[in-house]
């Protein structure tokens, strides 16, 4: 499975885009971001300092959270990576592929990992987090998500917070040839109604938002830091948080977070402490937050003991209930060049699958020639298949070991079969006819790169085999610190005072078609 998966993920990874989009936020100029004035290398921080709030992880949720808290409180944001600004691969959509494959073990903005399922995956290691390396598609959560998430939402604030994010970093894309054809093909194959451009989650076919502007420049959660009160916030980059400092033990006195220990890039150690009613807030993502709880002695007692980690709080579900939404699809070379495009259109089907597309122009390495690869893929809602995370090492810089158990739940497999079948119907639509080649005996067909769908779309067995054989990730992994198991409805860590988690690790289902909008809203 690993080889095929690698081929299929490559087919998606080789996507980059220069397609244009029109602005719904104010500026399209790539100016020097104003947040740089309060970002410093961790080496420049004193050995000990105190703040009202310490946020661990300057990612998709962490940046808007820090900006928001800085209005009234003194905030320290600690990010293990550097800044995206000034790195062309990160700042322009044409660099999407390069930034995903140009990885090294300790310092690149993308940290690559392979789950124990054999599926290659990636996470952000840079200010802005995974929103600084992602495909930029922006779409709000579905209504069901708010109920299922278990989180206590205030819907007026939810709405205001989405708008706050969108004003700064979301754009309306202008579709070119491939995305327009996919829109038409989805409508023709019954993914209706057509809802035009919308940031909301509405069944049918729609054009979503993008965090790439009309010139292809990326905005990320890091840009939301520009909303901060600059006199109340400090951002330390290249600051690896190693432990949460805790007092008490849950048996005799309540356990509380009082600060963190972090290490700078030359090996210097620093302590940041919280003052008064302040808190430590983990926003280190679905892998980083459970990892830090475990390393700090908050987790399943037998497991922590087996790792030689002193147990402060027995919390059996830390690292459990980890999920990733499987991606399946096909890629082909069309008879004429396509524009670059990342995801701009989505088909929200009524059978639990979302259909998306992308296209990329790939240069040959040896000759000055190019070819285009068009990709059509589906992601399922949920998922129901449950995985888990465990430590590979007590060194925080080593990625935890994760297993997602893709498609192990029969409902997920059924949804994948429905989604890939819908891809088959899309491929048969007249809107796709022009993307085929004239083959021998007057037959017309697609020229596939990697696996094609089974001939017999009606066979559940064959479609199920295709799903299992070609499974990849769409990078929407979540969970590990889920609500009601590890955190309460206000995202406070159960049994520990002054400690919260605000990121994708608290989700037990993925919101809407794509999670970044919801995570930025939640941070706000
Ligand atoms: P992150 O944004 O990953 O933030 C976690 C931060 O914590 C990181 O910056 C990390 O460096 C930092 N950190 C971790 N551990 C430590 C530590 N010990 N000390 C200090 N800092 C630490 N979603 C969409 O909606 N649309 C898309 O088009 C899309 N495409 C994607 C493409 C890719 C390649 C990827 C990887 C993801 C994509 N996603 C997309 C998913 C989305 O980007 C993520 O779900 C989301 O960004 C996760 O947000 P988060 O706040 O939970 O974590």
XYZ file of C-alpha atoms and ligand atoms in Angstrom:
577
model
C 0.000 0.000 0.000
C 2.822 2.364 0.890
C 4.222 2.541 -2.663
C 0.880 3.181 -4.278
C -0.010 5.659 -1.616
C 3.223 7.441 -2.202
C 2.455 7.640 -5.925
C -1.016 8.908 -5.280
C 0.134 11.487 -2.755
C 2.806 12.602 -5.200
C 0.105 13.088 -7.776
C -1.506 15.573 -5.418
C 1.724 16.982 -4.056
C 2.821 18.013 -7.511
C 0.174 20.655 -7.497
C 0.941 24.291 -7.422
C -1.010 27.226 -8.603
C -0.874 30.658 -10.130
C -4.573 30.997 -10.842
C -5.994 34.358 -10.026
C -8.476 35.313 -7.350
C -10.258 38.503 -6.458
C -10.009 40.039 -3.019
C -12.621 40.020 -0.299
C -9.972 41.225 2.144
C -8.366 44.605 1.783
C -4.884 44.393 0.292
C -3.311 42.240 -2.371
C 0.139 43.767 -2.034
C 2.681 41.511 -0.350
C 3.890 44.035 2.211
C 6.252 43.495 5.092
C 3.905 42.195 7.799
C 3.579 44.487 10.794
C 3.751 41.549 13.248
C 7.498 41.260 12.593
C 8.075 44.103 15.064
C 7.277 41.838 18.030
C 8.776 38.566 16.734
C 12.204 37.669 18.140
C 14.452 34.642 18.025
C 14.116 32.702 21.299
C 17.847 33.146 21.901
C 17.067 36.805 22.660
C 14.682 35.988 25.499
C 15.774 36.014 29.168
C 16.135 32.769 31.115
C 12.952 33.527 33.073
C 9.981 35.815 32.424
C 6.310 36.022 33.417
C 3.162 36.570 31.351
C -0.600 36.461 31.808
C -0.959 33.894 29.020
C 1.591 31.574 27.444
C 0.528 30.029 24.146
C 2.451 27.028 22.880
C 2.369 26.824 19.074
C 2.097 29.777 16.690
C -0.122 27.908 14.258
C -3.552 28.142 12.691
C -5.387 28.490 16.019
C -2.470 29.838 18.110
C -1.874 33.038 16.136
C -5.453 34.391 16.201
C -5.679 33.347 19.866
C -2.529 35.314 20.741
C -3.678 38.366 18.791
C -7.049 38.295 20.562
C -5.689 37.859 24.097
C -3.104 40.609 23.568
C -5.884 43.206 23.495
C -6.267 42.920 27.296
C -3.453 40.687 28.519
C 0.270 40.241 28.419
C 0.925 37.309 26.034
C 3.891 35.129 25.065
C 3.530 33.023 21.904
C 6.124 30.252 21.523
C 6.690 28.725 18.074
C 9.228 25.998 17.314
C 9.699 27.103 13.667
C 10.775 30.337 11.978
C 8.776 32.931 10.020
C 7.161 32.274 6.623
C 7.716 35.806 5.370
C 10.646 36.023 2.924
C 10.440 32.338 1.898
C 9.126 32.282 -1.708
C 8.087 28.614 -1.519
C 5.817 29.323 1.412
C 4.586 32.728 0.365
C 3.454 31.833 -3.160
C 1.127 29.051 -4.218
C 3.567 27.925 -6.902
C 5.830 26.812 -4.072
C 3.243 24.457 -2.566
C 4.905 21.291 -3.808
C 8.443 22.457 -3.180
C 7.703 23.382 0.415
C 6.132 19.963 0.995
C 8.972 17.933 -0.404
C 11.881 20.169 0.584
C 12.043 18.865 4.139
C 14.792 18.111 6.574
C 14.552 16.445 9.920
C 14.765 19.376 12.297
C 14.326 22.795 10.756
C 12.308 22.932 7.513
C 8.872 24.653 7.644
C 7.274 21.316 6.729
C 7.830 18.340 8.978
C 7.193 15.177 6.982
C 6.109 11.973 8.687
C 4.719 8.606 7.673
C 1.935 7.154 9.772
C 2.124 3.519 10.798
C -0.524 2.901 8.131
C 2.238 3.616 5.581
C 0.705 6.915 4.407
C 3.055 9.915 3.967
C 1.823 13.022 5.787
C 2.998 16.506 6.809
C 2.661 19.155 9.546
C 3.674 22.812 9.712
C 6.762 23.882 11.643
C 6.662 27.626 11.094
C 4.779 30.695 12.341
C 1.276 30.264 10.901
C 1.590 26.498 11.431
C -0.010 24.239 8.860
C -1.929 27.232 7.425
C 1.462 28.425 6.130
C 2.065 25.224 4.126
C -1.463 24.172 3.172
C -3.510 24.284 -0.040
C -5.347 27.444 1.025
C -8.969 26.290 0.579
C -11.182 28.154 3.052
C -14.660 26.983 3.988
C -16.611 27.342 7.255
C -17.799 24.387 9.347
C -21.072 22.577 8.703
C -23.893 23.145 11.213
C -23.707 19.537 12.453
C -20.119 20.090 13.521
C -21.056 22.631 16.191
C -23.372 20.076 17.817
C -21.062 17.093 17.435
C -17.887 18.865 18.581
C -19.067 19.055 22.191
C -17.494 22.531 22.466
C -19.520 25.322 24.070
C -20.029 27.762 21.182
C -21.504 31.237 21.227
C -22.925 31.470 17.703
C -22.837 35.261 17.574
C -19.107 35.146 18.393
C -18.578 32.292 15.937
C -19.964 34.446 13.158
C -18.064 37.567 14.187
C -14.842 35.590 14.449
C -15.141 34.095 10.976
C -15.647 37.615 9.613
C -12.635 38.893 11.530
C -10.470 36.215 9.894
C -11.938 36.649 6.425
C -11.489 40.417 6.328
C -7.748 39.937 6.633
C -6.786 36.786 4.773
C -9.518 35.294 2.551
C -10.011 35.873 -1.191
C -12.512 34.904 -3.866
C -10.797 32.773 -6.534
C -11.362 33.288 -10.258
C -11.710 29.881 -11.894
C -9.813 28.979 -15.032
C -10.072 25.914 -17.270
C -9.719 22.893 -14.944
C -11.651 24.245 -11.957
C -14.450 25.543 -14.252
C -14.694 22.143 -15.926
C -14.882 20.404 -12.539
C -17.636 22.753 -11.407
C -19.638 21.968 -14.573
C -18.961 18.233 -14.306
C -20.055 18.114 -10.654
C -23.317 19.875 -11.471
C -23.881 17.603 -14.475
C -23.319 14.513 -12.346
C -25.939 15.564 -9.819
C -23.993 17.384 -7.067
C -26.614 20.134 -6.956
C -27.661 22.849 -6.493
C -24.908 25.115 -7.752
C -24.331 27.627 -4.963
C -21.819 29.932 -6.663
C -19.163 31.482 -4.413
C -19.795 30.851 -0.728
C -17.728 30.569 2.433
C -20.556 28.610 4.071
C -20.938 24.854 4.047
C -23.895 24.255 1.710
C -24.729 20.882 0.098
C -24.221 20.988 -3.674
C -21.399 22.475 -5.715
C -19.715 25.726 -4.711
C -16.617 27.844 -5.134
C -14.940 28.290 -1.734
C -12.579 30.955 -0.403
C -8.810 30.923 -0.728
C -5.989 32.213 1.429
C -4.025 32.925 -1.775
C -4.654 36.382 -3.211
C -5.020 37.321 -6.893
C -1.247 37.364 -7.349
C -0.916 33.894 -5.812
C 0.538 35.243 -2.562
C -0.288 33.310 0.579
C -1.895 34.705 3.683
C -1.737 32.493 6.745
C -2.707 32.587 10.399
C 0.593 34.419 10.993
C -0.925 37.460 9.263
C -3.654 37.538 11.917
C -0.932 38.500 14.406
C -1.024 41.930 12.779
C -4.271 42.490 14.737
C -2.340 42.234 18.016
C -1.737 44.963 20.543
C 2.003 45.182 19.905
C 2.803 46.445 23.403
C 1.198 43.367 25.002
C 2.632 40.513 22.943
C 5.967 38.821 22.376
C 6.459 36.045 19.837
C 9.468 33.773 20.266
C 10.441 31.748 17.182
C 12.748 28.712 17.155
C 11.379 28.074 20.658
C 10.762 24.365 21.248
C 8.557 23.869 24.297
C 9.716 20.727 26.091
C 7.513 20.534 29.192
C 4.595 22.176 30.917
C 5.548 23.104 34.487
C 2.962 21.745 36.920
C 2.390 22.088 40.669
C 0.596 19.734 42.999
C -0.463 16.196 42.359
C -4.098 15.421 41.797
C -4.308 13.153 44.874
C -3.639 15.696 47.645
C -3.573 19.155 46.043
C -5.020 20.248 42.683
C -2.604 20.134 39.772
C -2.102 23.476 38.022
C 0.018 24.690 35.116
C 2.384 27.437 36.201
C 4.588 27.815 33.132
C 6.639 26.053 30.466
C 10.243 25.184 29.730
C 11.458 25.863 26.212
C 14.722 25.438 24.385
C 16.170 27.836 21.802
C 18.054 26.796 18.680
C 21.491 26.958 20.299
C 20.409 24.751 23.185
C 19.709 27.457 25.787
C 16.897 26.771 28.244
C 14.229 29.331 29.214
C 11.336 29.351 31.639
C 8.165 31.275 31.001
C 5.824 31.515 33.999
C 2.172 32.507 34.216
C 1.035 35.219 36.600
C -2.195 35.584 38.596
C -5.174 34.013 36.891
C -3.204 33.425 33.709
C -3.019 30.153 31.798
C -0.821 27.996 29.636
C -2.687 27.303 26.391
C -1.553 24.518 24.091
C -2.094 25.262 20.394
C 0.565 22.866 19.134
C -1.774 20.938 16.804
C -3.187 17.411 16.736
C 0.248 15.865 17.097
C 2.009 18.528 19.175
C -0.542 19.045 21.961
C -1.045 15.402 23.011
C 2.729 14.928 22.708
C 3.352 17.788 25.162
C 0.738 16.562 27.637
C 2.343 13.115 27.627
C 5.856 14.516 28.016
C 4.594 16.583 30.963
C 3.174 13.568 32.784
C -0.506 14.008 31.822
C -1.689 10.805 30.187
C -2.433 7.109 30.742
C -0.569 6.050 33.907
C 0.627 2.610 32.701
C 1.854 4.026 29.411
C 3.693 6.975 30.989
C 5.287 4.657 33.522
C 6.462 2.350 30.742
C 8.149 5.365 29.122
C 9.806 6.363 32.423
C 7.813 9.618 32.597
C 6.684 10.589 36.146
C 2.866 10.645 36.202
C 1.244 13.848 37.421
C -2.306 13.243 36.198
C -3.740 9.919 35.026
C -5.701 10.933 31.907
C -6.325 7.732 29.907
C -7.465 9.376 26.649
C -4.462 11.608 25.910
C -3.199 10.544 22.475
C -6.313 8.407 21.863
C -9.222 9.267 19.508
C -6.889 10.438 16.766
C -8.416 10.623 13.279
C -7.450 11.416 9.695
C -9.793 11.835 6.738
C -8.734 9.507 3.929
C -8.245 10.900 0.434
C -8.735 8.844 -2.721
C -8.816 9.863 -6.344
C -7.277 9.747 -9.776
C -4.822 11.836 -11.805
C -4.395 12.119 -15.562
C -2.471 14.043 -18.187
C -4.869 16.129 -20.345
C -4.353 16.700 -24.097
C -3.712 20.434 -23.613
C -1.977 22.421 -20.857
C -4.019 23.382 -17.813
C -3.486 26.318 -15.484
C -1.982 25.604 -12.079
C -4.731 25.365 -9.497
C -5.077 24.238 -5.908
C -8.551 23.478 -4.521
C -11.132 26.132 -5.455
C -14.341 24.172 -6.087
C -15.964 21.583 -3.850
C -18.824 19.179 -4.437
C -20.575 18.564 -1.119
C -22.449 15.314 -1.808
C -25.291 13.866 0.242
C -23.450 10.553 0.687
C -20.731 11.691 3.092
C -18.002 12.549 0.560
C -16.595 15.846 -0.657
C -15.149 16.067 -4.185
C -12.265 18.464 -4.892
C -9.770 18.980 -7.715
C -6.371 20.445 -8.496
C -4.025 20.755 -11.463
C -0.337 21.295 -11.862
C 2.229 22.001 -14.509
C 5.275 19.798 -13.995
C 8.625 20.574 -15.596
C 10.780 17.738 -16.911
C 14.059 17.895 -15.072
C 16.266 17.260 -18.116
C 14.543 19.046 -21.028
C 12.795 22.432 -21.217
C 9.331 20.877 -21.521
C 6.282 20.699 -19.312
C 3.261 18.498 -18.848
C 0.140 19.004 -16.811
C -1.426 16.635 -14.334
C -5.090 17.014 -13.405
C -6.293 15.509 -10.135
C -9.775 14.694 -8.929
C -10.129 13.492 -5.346
C -12.635 12.815 -2.620
C -12.461 13.141 1.146
C -15.009 11.584 3.491
C -16.693 13.284 6.440
C -15.905 12.235 10.010
C -14.143 9.838 9.869
C -15.303 7.032 12.173
C -12.088 4.994 12.002
C -10.129 5.705 15.172
C -6.365 5.866 15.562
C -3.921 6.824 18.263
C -0.626 8.528 19.019
C 2.291 7.466 21.177
C 5.725 8.905 21.845
C 8.637 7.805 19.695
C 11.019 9.421 22.144
C 11.020 11.694 25.173
C 12.746 14.282 22.945
C 9.977 16.676 21.861
C 11.706 17.224 18.512
C 11.019 13.629 17.457
C 7.659 13.267 15.737
C 5.263 11.041 17.696
C 4.236 7.694 16.205
C 0.710 7.827 14.815
C -1.678 5.302 13.347
C -4.981 6.358 11.794
C -6.453 2.948 10.814
C -7.859 4.433 7.604
C -11.137 2.903 6.367
C -11.210 0.331 9.160
C -14.755 1.406 10.048
C -17.325 0.026 7.566
C -19.148 3.382 7.337
C -15.916 5.084 6.208
C -15.384 2.426 3.562
C -18.977 2.816 2.327
C -18.511 6.587 2.130
C -15.280 6.170 0.217
C -17.027 3.827 -2.222
C -19.765 6.437 -2.727
C -17.207 9.210 -3.195
C -15.038 7.351 -5.684
C -18.162 6.236 -7.540
C -19.134 9.902 -7.810
C -15.678 10.618 -9.246
C -16.461 7.926 -11.833
C -19.707 9.729 -12.706
C -17.890 13.073 -12.939
C -15.385 11.509 -15.348
C -18.245 10.302 -17.539
C -19.832 13.765 -17.801
C -19.706 15.724 -21.058
C -17.724 18.475 -19.283
C -14.822 15.985 -19.018
C -14.972 14.798 -22.641
C -12.389 17.345 -23.831
C -9.818 16.033 -21.350
C -9.605 12.637 -23.057
C -7.234 11.501 -25.816
C -8.230 9.722 -29.037
C -7.032 6.189 -28.451
C -6.886 3.245 -30.881
C -10.079 1.888 -32.536
C -11.762 5.283 -32.253
C -11.971 4.973 -28.485
C -11.453 8.089 -26.341
C -9.994 7.794 -22.844
C -8.074 9.561 -20.100
C -4.319 9.041 -19.833
C -3.991 8.185 -16.164
C -0.972 8.840 -13.992
C -1.153 6.138 -11.319
C -4.211 3.986 -10.678
C -7.495 4.428 -12.547
C -10.929 3.600 -11.146
C -12.234 0.044 -11.587
C -14.159 -0.464 -14.857
C -17.189 -1.679 -12.945
C -18.269 1.263 -10.795
C -21.233 -0.698 -9.449
C -19.093 -3.365 -7.751
C -18.750 -2.510 -4.050
C -15.996 -5.097 -3.750
C -13.838 -3.594 -6.520
C -14.513 -0.020 -5.422
C -13.685 -0.960 -1.816
C -10.407 -2.524 -2.941
C -9.595 0.668 -4.869
C -10.269 2.737 -1.715
C -7.967 0.618 0.436
C -5.261 0.310 -2.215
C -4.990 4.010 -3.025
C -5.682 5.639 0.350
C -3.794 8.854 1.072
C -4.262 11.814 3.382
C -5.811 15.200 2.782
C -3.923 16.374 5.907
C -7.013 17.048 8.028
C -5.893 14.863 10.929
C -7.382 15.851 14.276
C -8.031 14.585 17.822
C -5.672 13.295 20.509
C -7.032 15.678 23.201
C -10.740 15.385 22.435
C -13.551 17.185 24.244
C -15.149 15.356 27.205
C -12.202 12.922 27.357
C -9.134 15.172 27.795
C -10.601 18.697 27.821
C -13.997 19.974 28.935
C -16.501 21.970 26.870
C -14.472 25.146 27.550
C -11.320 23.363 26.349
C -9.808 23.270 29.859
C -7.702 20.183 30.537
C -9.726 17.968 32.879
C -8.134 17.655 36.378
C -5.592 20.415 35.700
C -6.064 24.085 36.510
C -4.819 26.942 34.303
C -4.255 24.686 31.292
C -6.242 24.658 28.049
C -5.942 23.197 24.554
C -7.098 25.255 21.552
C -6.346 23.527 18.229
C -7.371 20.604 16.023
C -6.493 18.084 18.727
C -9.785 18.796 20.532
C -11.931 17.807 17.514
C -13.464 14.350 17.261
C -14.800 15.145 13.769
C -13.355 17.311 11.028
C -15.357 20.539 10.510
C -17.009 21.061 7.108
C -14.993 20.251 4.024
C -11.693 21.726 5.270
C -10.696 22.665 8.822
C -8.574 25.814 8.710
C -11.474 28.316 8.758
C -12.912 26.715 11.895
C -9.525 26.585 13.626
C -8.819 30.259 12.996
C -12.336 31.154 14.145
C -11.855 29.055 17.280
C -8.542 30.774 18.053
C -10.267 34.132 17.781
P -1.008 23.848 13.321
O -1.476 24.905 12.393
O -0.199 22.756 12.722
O -0.199 24.591 14.469
C 0.582 23.932 15.423
C 1.815 24.808 15.677
O 2.437 24.402 16.877
C 2.848 24.686 14.565
O 3.233 25.967 14.126
C 4.009 23.948 15.240
O 5.267 24.287 14.726
C 3.842 24.385 16.691
N 4.390 23.448 17.680
C 4.148 22.116 17.770
N 4.817 21.599 18.816
C 5.487 22.627 19.412
C 6.357 22.721 20.531
N 6.667 21.646 21.273
N 6.882 23.931 20.849
C 6.575 25.032 20.120
N 5.771 24.998 19.040
C 5.214 23.809 18.696
N -7.025 22.876 5.627
C -7.893 23.660 4.959
O -8.862 24.154 5.536
N -7.714 23.908 3.613
C -6.677 23.385 2.896
O -6.550 23.647 1.691
C -5.755 22.540 3.593
N -4.703 21.961 2.941
C -3.725 21.334 3.686
C -2.532 20.961 3.055
C -1.465 20.490 3.838
C -0.187 20.075 3.156
C -1.600 20.396 5.253
C -0.454 19.916 6.108
C -2.795 20.748 5.868
C -3.859 21.213 5.101
N -5.043 21.604 5.695
C -5.956 22.348 4.996
C -5.316 21.317 7.114
C -5.093 22.536 8.023
O -4.045 23.336 7.530
C -4.791 22.037 9.448
O -5.858 21.204 9.872
C -4.671 23.180 10.435
O -3.773 24.136 9.940
C -4.215 22.671 11.806
O -4.218 23.766 12.694
P -3.728 23.620 14.210
O -3.822 24.979 14.822
O -4.446 22.510 14.864
O -2.207 23.170 14.102
